[in-house]
PDB file of C-alpha atoms and ligand atoms in Angstrom:
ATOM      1  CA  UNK A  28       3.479  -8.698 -21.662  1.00  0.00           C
ATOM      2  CA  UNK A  29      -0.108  -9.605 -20.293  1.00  0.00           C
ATOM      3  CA  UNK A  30      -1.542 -12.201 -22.432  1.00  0.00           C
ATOM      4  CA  UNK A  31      -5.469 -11.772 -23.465  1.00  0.00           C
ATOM      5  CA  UNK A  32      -6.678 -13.916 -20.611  1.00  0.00           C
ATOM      6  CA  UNK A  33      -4.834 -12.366 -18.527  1.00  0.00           C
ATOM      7  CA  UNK A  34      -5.965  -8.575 -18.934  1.00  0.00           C
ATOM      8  CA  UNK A  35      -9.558 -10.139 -19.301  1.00  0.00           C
ATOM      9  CA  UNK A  36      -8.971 -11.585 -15.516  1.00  0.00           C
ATOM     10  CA  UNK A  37      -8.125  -8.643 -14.177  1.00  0.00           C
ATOM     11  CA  UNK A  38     -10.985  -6.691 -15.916  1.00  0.00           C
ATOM     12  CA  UNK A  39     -13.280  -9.271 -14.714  1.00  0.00           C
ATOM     13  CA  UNK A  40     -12.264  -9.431 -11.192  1.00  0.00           C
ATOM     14  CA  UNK A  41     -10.212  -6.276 -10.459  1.00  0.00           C
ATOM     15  CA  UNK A  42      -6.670  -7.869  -9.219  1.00  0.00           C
ATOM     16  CA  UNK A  43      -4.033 -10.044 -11.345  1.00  0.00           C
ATOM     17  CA  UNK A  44      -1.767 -12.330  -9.340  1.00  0.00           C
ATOM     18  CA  UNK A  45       2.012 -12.392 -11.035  1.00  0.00           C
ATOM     19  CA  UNK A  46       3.993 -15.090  -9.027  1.00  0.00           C
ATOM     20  CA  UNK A  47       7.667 -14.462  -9.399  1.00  0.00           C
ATOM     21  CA  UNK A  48       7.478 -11.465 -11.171  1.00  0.00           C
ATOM     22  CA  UNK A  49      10.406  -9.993  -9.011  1.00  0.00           C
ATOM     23  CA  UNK A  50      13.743 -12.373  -8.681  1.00  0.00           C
ATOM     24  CA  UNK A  51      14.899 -13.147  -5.271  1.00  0.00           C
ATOM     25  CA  UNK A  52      17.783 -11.241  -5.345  1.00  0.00           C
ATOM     26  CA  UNK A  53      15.762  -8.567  -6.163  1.00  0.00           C
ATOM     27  CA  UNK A  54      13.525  -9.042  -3.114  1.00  0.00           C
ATOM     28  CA  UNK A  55      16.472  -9.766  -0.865  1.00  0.00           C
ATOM     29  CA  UNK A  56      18.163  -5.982  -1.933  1.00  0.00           C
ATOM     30  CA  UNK A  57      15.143  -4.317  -0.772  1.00  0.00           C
ATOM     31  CA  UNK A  58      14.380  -6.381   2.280  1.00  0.00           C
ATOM     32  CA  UNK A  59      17.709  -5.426   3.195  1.00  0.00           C
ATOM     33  CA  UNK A  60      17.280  -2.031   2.627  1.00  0.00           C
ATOM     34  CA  UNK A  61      14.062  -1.714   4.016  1.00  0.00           C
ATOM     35  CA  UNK A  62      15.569  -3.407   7.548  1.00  0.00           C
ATOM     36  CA  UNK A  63      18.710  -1.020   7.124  1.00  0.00           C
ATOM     37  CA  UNK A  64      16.001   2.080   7.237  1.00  0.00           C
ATOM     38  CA  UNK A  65      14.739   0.735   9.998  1.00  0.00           C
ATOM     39  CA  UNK A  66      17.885   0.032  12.090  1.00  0.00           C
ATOM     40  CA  UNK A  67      19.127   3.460  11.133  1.00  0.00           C
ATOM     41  CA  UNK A  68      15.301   5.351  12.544  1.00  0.00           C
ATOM     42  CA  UNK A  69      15.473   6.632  15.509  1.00  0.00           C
ATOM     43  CA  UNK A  70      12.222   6.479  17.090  1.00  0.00           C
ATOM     44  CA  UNK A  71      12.366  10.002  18.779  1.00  0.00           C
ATOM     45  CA  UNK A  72      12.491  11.964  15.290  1.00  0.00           C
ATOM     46  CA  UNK A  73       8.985  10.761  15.080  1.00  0.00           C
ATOM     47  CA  UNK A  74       5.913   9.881  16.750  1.00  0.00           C
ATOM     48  CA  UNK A  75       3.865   7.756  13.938  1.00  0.00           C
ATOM     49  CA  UNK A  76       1.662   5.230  14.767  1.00  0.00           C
ATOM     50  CA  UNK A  77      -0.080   4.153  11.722  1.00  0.00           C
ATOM     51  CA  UNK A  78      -3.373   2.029  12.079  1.00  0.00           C
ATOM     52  CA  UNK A  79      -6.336   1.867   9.824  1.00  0.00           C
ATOM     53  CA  UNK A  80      -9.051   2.078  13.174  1.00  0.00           C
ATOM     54  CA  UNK A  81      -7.615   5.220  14.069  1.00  0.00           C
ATOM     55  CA  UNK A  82      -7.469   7.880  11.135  1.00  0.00           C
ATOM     56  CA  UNK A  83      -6.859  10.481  13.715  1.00  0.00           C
ATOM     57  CA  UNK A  84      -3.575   9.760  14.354  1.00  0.00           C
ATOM     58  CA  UNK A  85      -2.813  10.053  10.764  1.00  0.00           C
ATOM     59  CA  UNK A  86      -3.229  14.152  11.487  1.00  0.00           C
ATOM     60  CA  UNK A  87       0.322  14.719  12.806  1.00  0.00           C
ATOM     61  CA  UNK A  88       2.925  16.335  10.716  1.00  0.00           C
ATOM     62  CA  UNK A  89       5.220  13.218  10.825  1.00  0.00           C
ATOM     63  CA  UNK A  90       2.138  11.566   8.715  1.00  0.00           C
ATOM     64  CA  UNK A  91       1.957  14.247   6.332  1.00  0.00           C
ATOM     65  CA  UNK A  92       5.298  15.256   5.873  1.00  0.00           C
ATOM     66  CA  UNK A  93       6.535  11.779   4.846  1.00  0.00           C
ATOM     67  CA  UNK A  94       4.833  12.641   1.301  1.00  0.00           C
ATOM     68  CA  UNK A  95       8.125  13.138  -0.194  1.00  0.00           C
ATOM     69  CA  UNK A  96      10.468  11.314   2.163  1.00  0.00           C
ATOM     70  CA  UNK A  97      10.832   8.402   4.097  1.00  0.00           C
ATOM     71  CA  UNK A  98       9.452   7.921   7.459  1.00  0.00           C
ATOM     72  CA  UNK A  99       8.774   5.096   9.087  1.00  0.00           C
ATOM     73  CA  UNK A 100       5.168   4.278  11.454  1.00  0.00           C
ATOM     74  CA  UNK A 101       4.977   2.129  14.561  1.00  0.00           C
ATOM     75  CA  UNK A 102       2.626  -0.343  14.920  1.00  0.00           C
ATOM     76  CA  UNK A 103      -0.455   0.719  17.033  1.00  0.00           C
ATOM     77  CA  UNK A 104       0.576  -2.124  19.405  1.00  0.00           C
ATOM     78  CA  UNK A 105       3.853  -2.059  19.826  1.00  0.00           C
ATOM     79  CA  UNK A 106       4.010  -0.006  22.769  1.00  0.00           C
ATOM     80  CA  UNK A 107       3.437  -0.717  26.264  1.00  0.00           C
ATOM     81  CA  UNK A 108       0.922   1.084  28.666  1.00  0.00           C
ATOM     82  CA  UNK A 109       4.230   3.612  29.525  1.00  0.00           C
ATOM     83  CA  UNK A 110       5.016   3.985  25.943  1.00  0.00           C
ATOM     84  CA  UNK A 111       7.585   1.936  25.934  1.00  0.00           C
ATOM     85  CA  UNK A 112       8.166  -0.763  22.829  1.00  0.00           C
ATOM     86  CA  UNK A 113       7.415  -4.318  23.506  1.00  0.00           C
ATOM     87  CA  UNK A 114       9.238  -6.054  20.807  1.00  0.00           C
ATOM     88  CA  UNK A 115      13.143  -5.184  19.500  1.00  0.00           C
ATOM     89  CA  UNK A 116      12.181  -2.464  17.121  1.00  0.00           C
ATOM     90  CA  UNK A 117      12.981  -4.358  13.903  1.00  0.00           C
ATOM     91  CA  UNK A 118       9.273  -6.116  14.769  1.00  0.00           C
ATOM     92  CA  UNK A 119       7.944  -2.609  16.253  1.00  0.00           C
ATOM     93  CA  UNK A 120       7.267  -0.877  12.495  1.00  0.00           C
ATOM     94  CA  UNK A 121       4.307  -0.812  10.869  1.00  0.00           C
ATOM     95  CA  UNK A 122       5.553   0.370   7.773  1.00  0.00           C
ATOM     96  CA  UNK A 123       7.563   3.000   5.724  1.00  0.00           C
ATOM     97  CA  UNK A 124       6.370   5.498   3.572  1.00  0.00           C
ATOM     98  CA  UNK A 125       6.186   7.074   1.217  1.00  0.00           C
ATOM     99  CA  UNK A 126       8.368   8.252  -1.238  1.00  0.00           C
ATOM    100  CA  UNK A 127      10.466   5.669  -1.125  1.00  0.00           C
ATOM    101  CA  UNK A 128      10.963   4.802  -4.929  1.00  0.00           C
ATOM    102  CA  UNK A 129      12.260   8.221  -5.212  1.00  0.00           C
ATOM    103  CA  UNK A 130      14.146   9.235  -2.212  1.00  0.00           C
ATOM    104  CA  UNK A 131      15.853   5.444  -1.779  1.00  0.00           C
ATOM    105  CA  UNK A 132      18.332   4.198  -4.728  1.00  0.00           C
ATOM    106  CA  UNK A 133      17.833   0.825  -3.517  1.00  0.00           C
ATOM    107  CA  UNK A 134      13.782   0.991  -4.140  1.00  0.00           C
ATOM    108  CA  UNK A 135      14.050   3.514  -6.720  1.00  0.00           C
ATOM    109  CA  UNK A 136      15.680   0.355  -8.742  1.00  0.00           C
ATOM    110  CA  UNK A 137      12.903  -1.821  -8.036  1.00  0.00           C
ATOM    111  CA  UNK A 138      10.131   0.410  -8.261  1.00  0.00           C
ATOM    112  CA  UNK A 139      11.527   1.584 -12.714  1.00  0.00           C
ATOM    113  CA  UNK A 140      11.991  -0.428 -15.069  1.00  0.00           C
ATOM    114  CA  UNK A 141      10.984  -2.003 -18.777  1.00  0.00           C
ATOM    115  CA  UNK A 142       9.005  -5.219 -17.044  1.00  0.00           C
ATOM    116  CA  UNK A 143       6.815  -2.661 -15.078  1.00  0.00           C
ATOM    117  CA  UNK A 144       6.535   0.070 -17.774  1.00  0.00           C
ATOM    118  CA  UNK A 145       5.034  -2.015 -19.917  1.00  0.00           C
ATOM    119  CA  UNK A 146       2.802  -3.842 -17.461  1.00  0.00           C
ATOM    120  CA  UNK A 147       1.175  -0.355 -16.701  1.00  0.00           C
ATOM    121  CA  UNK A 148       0.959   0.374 -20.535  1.00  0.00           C
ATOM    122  CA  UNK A 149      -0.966  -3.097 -20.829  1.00  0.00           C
ATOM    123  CA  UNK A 150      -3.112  -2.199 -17.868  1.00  0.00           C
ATOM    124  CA  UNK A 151      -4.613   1.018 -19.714  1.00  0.00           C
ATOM    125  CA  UNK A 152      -2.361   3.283 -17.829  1.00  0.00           C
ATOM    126  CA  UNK A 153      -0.708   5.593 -20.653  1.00  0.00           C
ATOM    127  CA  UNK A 154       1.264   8.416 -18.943  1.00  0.00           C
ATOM    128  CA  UNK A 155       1.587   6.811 -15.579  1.00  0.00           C
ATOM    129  CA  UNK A 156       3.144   8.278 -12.581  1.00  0.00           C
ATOM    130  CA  UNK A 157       3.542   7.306  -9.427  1.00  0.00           C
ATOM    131  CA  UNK A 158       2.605   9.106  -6.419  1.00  0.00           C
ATOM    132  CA  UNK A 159       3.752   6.789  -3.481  1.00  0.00           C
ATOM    133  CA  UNK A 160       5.250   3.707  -2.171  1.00  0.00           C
ATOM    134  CA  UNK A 161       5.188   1.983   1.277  1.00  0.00           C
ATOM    135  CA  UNK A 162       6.744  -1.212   3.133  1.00  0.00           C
ATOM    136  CA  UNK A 163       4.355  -2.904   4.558  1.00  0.00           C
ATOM    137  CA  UNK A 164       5.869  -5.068   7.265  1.00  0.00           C
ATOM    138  CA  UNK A 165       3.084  -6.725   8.769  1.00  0.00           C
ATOM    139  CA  UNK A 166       5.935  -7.888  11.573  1.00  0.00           C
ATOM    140  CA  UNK A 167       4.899 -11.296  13.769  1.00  0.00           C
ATOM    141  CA  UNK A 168       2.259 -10.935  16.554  1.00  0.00           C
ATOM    142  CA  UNK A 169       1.241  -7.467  16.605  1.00  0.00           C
ATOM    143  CA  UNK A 170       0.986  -6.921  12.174  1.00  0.00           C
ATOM    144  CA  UNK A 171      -1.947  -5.340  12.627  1.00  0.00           C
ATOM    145  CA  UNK A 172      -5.534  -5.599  10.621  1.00  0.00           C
ATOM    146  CA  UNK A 173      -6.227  -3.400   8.217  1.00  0.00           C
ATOM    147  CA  UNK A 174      -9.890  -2.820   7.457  1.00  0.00           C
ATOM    148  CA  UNK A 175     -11.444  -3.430   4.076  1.00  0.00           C
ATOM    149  CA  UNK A 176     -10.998  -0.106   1.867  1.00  0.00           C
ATOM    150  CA  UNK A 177     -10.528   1.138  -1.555  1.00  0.00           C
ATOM    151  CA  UNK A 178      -7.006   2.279  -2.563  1.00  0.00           C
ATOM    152  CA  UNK A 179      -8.820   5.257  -4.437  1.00  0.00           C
ATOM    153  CA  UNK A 180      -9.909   6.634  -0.889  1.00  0.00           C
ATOM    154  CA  UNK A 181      -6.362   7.441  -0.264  1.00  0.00           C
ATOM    155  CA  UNK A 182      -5.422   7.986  -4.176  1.00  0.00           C
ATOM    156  CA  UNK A 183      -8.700  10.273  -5.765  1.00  0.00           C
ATOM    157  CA  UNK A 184      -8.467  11.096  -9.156  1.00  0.00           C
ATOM    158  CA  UNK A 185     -11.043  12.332 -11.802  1.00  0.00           C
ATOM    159  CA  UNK A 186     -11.777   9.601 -13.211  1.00  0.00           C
ATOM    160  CA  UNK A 187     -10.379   7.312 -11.145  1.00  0.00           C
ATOM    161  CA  UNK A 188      -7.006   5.800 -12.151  1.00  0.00           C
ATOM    162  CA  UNK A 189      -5.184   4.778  -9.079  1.00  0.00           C
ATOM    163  CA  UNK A 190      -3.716   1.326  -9.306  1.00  0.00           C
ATOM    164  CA  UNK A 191      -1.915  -0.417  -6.394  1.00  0.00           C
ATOM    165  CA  UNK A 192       0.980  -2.573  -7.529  1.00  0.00           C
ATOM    166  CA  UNK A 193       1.661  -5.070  -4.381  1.00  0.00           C
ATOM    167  CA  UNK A 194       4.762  -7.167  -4.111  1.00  0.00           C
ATOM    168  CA  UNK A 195       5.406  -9.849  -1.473  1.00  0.00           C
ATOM    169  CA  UNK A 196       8.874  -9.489   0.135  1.00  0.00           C
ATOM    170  CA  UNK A 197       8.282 -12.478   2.247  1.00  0.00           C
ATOM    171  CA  UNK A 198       5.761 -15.493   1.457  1.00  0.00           C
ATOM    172  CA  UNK A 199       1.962 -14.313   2.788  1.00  0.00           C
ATOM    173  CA  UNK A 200      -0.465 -17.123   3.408  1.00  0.00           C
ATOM    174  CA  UNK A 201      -3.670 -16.997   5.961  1.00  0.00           C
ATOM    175  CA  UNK A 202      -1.085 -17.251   8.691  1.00  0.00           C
ATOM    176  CA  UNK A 203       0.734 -14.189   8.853  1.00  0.00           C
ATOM    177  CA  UNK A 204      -2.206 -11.847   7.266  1.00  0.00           C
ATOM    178  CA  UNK A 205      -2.306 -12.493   3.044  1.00  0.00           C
ATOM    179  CA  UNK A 206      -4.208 -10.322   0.818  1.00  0.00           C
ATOM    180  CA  UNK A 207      -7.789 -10.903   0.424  1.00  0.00           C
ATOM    181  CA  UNK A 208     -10.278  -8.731  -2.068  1.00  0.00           C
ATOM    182  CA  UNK A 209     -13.560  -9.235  -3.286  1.00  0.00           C
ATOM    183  CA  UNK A 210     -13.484 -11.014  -6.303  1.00  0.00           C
ATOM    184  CA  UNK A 211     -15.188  -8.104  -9.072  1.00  0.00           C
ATOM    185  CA  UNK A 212     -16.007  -5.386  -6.274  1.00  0.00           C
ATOM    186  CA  UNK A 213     -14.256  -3.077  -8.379  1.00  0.00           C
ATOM    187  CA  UNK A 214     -17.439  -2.707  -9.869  1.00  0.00           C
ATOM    188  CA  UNK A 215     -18.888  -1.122  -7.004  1.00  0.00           C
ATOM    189  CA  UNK A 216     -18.857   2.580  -6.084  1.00  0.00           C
ATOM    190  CA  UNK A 217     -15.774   4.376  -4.129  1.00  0.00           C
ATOM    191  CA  UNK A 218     -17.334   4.626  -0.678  1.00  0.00           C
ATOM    192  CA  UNK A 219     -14.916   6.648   1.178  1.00  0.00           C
ATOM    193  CA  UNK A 220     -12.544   9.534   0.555  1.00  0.00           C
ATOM    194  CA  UNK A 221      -9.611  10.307   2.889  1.00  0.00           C
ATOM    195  CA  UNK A 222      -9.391  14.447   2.853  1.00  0.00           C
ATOM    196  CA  UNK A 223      -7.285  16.805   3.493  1.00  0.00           C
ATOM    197  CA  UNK A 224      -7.842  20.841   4.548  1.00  0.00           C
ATOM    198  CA  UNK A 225      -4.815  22.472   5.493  1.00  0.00           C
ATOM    199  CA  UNK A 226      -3.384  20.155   8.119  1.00  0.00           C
ATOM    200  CA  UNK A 227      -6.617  17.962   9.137  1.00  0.00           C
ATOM    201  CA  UNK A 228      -7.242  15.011   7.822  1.00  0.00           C
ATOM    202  CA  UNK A 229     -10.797  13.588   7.633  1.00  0.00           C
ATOM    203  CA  UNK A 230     -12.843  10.456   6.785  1.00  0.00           C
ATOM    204  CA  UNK A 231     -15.587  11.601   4.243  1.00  0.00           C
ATOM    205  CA  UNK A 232     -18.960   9.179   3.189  1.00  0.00           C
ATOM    206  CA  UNK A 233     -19.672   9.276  -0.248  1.00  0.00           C
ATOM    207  CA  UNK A 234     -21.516   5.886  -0.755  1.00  0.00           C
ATOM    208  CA  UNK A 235     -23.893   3.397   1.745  1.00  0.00           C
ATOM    209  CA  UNK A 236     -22.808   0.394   0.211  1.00  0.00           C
ATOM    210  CA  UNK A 237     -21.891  -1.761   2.879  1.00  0.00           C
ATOM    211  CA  UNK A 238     -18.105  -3.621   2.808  1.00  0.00           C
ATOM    212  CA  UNK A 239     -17.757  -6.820   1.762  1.00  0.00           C
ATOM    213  CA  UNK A 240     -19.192  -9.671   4.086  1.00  0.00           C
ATOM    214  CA  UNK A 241     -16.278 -12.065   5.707  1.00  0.00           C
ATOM    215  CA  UNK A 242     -17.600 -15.041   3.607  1.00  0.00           C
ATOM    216  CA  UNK A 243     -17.245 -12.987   0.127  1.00  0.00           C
ATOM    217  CA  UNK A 244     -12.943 -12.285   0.988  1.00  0.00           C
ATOM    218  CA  UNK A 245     -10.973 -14.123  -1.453  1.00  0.00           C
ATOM    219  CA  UNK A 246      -7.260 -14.359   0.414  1.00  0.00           C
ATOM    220  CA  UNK A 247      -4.700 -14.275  -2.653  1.00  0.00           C
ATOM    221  CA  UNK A 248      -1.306 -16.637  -1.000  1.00  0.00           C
ATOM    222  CA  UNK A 249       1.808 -14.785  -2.421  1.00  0.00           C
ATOM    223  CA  UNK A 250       5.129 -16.310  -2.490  1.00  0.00           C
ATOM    224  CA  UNK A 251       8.068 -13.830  -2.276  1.00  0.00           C
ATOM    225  CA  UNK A 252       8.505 -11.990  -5.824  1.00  0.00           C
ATOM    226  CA  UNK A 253       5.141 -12.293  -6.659  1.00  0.00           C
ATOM    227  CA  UNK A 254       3.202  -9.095  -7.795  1.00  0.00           C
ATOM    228  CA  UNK A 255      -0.511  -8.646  -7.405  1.00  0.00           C
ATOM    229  CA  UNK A 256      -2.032  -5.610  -9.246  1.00  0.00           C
ATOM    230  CA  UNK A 257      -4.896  -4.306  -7.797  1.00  0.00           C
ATOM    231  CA  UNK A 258      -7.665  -1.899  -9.360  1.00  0.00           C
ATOM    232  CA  UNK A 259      -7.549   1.183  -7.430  1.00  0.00           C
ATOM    233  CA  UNK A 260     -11.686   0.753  -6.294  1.00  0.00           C
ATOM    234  CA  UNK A 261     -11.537  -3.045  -5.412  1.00  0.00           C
ATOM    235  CA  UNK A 262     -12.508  -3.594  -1.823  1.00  0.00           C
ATOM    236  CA  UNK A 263      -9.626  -5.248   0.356  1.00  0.00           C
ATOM    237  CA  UNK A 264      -8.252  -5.787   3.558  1.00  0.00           C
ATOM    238  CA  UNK A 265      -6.007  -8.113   5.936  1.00  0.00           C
ATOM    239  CA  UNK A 266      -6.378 -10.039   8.983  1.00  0.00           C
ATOM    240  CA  UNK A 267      -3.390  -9.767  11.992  1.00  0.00           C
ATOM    241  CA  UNK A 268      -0.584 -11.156  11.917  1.00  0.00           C
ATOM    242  CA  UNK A 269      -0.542 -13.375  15.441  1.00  0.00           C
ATOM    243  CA  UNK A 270       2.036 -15.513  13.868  1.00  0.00           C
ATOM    244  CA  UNK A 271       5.759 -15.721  14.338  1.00  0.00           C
ATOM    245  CA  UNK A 272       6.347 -15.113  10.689  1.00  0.00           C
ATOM    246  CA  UNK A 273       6.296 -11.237   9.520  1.00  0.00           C
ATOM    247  CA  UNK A 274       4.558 -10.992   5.831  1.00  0.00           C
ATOM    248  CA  UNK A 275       6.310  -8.127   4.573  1.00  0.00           C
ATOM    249  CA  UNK A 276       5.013  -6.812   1.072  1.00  0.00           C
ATOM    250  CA  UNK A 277       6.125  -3.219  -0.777  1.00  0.00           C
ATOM    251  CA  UNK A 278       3.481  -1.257  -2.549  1.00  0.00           C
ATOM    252  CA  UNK A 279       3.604   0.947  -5.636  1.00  0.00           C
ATOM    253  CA  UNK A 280       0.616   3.141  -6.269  1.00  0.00           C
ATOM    254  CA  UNK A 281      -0.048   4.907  -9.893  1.00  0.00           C
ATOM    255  CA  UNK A 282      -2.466   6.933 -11.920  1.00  0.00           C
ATOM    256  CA  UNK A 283      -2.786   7.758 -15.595  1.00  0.00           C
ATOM    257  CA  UNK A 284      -1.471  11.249 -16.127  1.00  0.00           C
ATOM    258  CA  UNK A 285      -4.989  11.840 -18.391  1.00  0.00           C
ATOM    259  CA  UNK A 286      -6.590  12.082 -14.930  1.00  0.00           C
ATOM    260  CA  UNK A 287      -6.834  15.226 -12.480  1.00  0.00           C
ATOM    261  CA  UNK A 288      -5.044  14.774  -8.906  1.00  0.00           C
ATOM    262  CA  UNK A 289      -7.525  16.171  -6.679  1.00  0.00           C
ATOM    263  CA  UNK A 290      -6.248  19.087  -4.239  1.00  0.00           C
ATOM    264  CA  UNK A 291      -8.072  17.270  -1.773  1.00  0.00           C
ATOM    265  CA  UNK A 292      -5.481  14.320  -1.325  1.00  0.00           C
ATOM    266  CA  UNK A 293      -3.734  14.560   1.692  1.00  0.00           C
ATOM    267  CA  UNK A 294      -0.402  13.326  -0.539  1.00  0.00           C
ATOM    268  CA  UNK A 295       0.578  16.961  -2.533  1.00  0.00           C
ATOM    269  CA  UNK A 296       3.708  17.011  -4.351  1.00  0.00           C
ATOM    270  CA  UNK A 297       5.668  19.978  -5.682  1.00  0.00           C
ATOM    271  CA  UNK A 298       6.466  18.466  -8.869  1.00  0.00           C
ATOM    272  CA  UNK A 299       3.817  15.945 -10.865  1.00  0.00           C
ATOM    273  CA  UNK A 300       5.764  12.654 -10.323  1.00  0.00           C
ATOM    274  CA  UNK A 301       7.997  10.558 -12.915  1.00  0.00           C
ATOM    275  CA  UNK A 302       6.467   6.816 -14.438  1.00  0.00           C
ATOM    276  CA  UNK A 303       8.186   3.914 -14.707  1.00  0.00           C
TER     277      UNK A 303
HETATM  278 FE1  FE2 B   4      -4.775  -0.925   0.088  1.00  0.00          FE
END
């Protein structure tokens, strides 16, 4: 249960930081499983290289068919000039998405549950359901940046509802790439929509307002087990990861059912998708 000052915080400045909110053990189980996905990938079924700079490569079918199942994305570094992977492949992903929390046991556990149901019910969100779910892995040396951006880009809903529910799976300081948001920016306008027509996948403008400058980025530390909730329209990003330490996080992303799911979002499901 949120207290008062807490739900005012997050009003105020659009994110909530929940240290331990997950146990260890219950970080460990899906580190595990996330590394077992991995290990059991081969890297020929697909050919995803997932980097914010470079939306075009989001246009392939492995992209778009990993909407309900679970694929994982290479790093847009980890390959050499011949295409062949620099690092053991365990440090190669980028991430795994994204229907993890319903396709995976292991995350399906992690991802329900009474301590997150009624979280979302004291955020505002009253039939939630949730649409998608990624590791993050973030792996040492080549975790790449990803660019300030709106989760409600990805996520659109009339009115917007999406909210981004980000658990650290390994501690995250400046180091290895943390978090950082603009304290309030929620406030702001969505500036960018990610769109879909048939298969092609486009970058739309719908707002001038410049991103964040570098002196306004609040980085938010995260030990492991630590949830951060973040309002779908609040600007953030991450820097590289040049450490040795990967910063592995897993993301849950909702909306209130009382919204509309716009056709538009390259994520389409079949079936309207369970809560907590
Ligand atoms: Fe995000």
């Amino acid at each position: 249960m949120l207290t008062p000052l807490q739900l005012q915080r997050y009003r105020d400045d659009g994110y909530l930081v929940l240290p331990g909110f997950k146990s260890a053990q219950a970080v460990r189980a899906v580190r595990d499983r996330a590394l077992a996905i991995v290990e059991a990938f081969d890297p020929a079924a697909g050919s995803g290289v997932f980097t914010t700079k470079d939306q075009a490569a989001k246009s392939d079918a492995w992209f778009l068919g990993s909407a309900c199942d679970v694929r994982c994305f290479f790093e847009a570094q980890a390959f050499d000039a011949d295409g062949r992977l620099m690092q053991p492949k365990a440090e190669s992903i980028n991430k795994i998405g994204h229907a993890l929390h319903e396709r995976d046991p292991v995350f399906a556990a992690f991802s329900h549950g009474p301590e997150l149901a009624e979280l979302a019910a004291d955020l505002g969100l009253v039939a939630p359901q949730l649409w998608q779910s990624m590791v993050i892995f973030k792996p040492p040396r080549i975790g790449g940046e990803v660019l300030w951006h709106q989760d409600a880009t990805f996520l659109c809903t009339e009115p917007s509802t999406v909210t981004g529910f980000w658990f650290a799976l390994e501690d995250a300081d400046a180091s290895n790439g943390c978090l950082q948001v603009q304290r309030g920016g929620h406030r702001g306008p969505l500036r960018e929509r990610f769109v879909r027509d048939g298969d092609t996948l486009a970058m739309q403008r719908l707002d001038d307002t410049p991103w964040p400058a570098a002196a306004d980025a609040v980085p938010l530390p995260a030990a492991a087990g630590t949830l951060v909730v973040l309002h779908g329209l609040l600007p953030h990003c991450s820097a590289p990861n040049r450490s040795a330490h990967s910063r592995a996080a897993y993301t849950l992303h909702a909306i209130d059912g009382a919204s509309r799911w716009l056709a538009s979002n390259w994520l389409q499901r079949a079936t309207i998708p369970a809560g907590f």
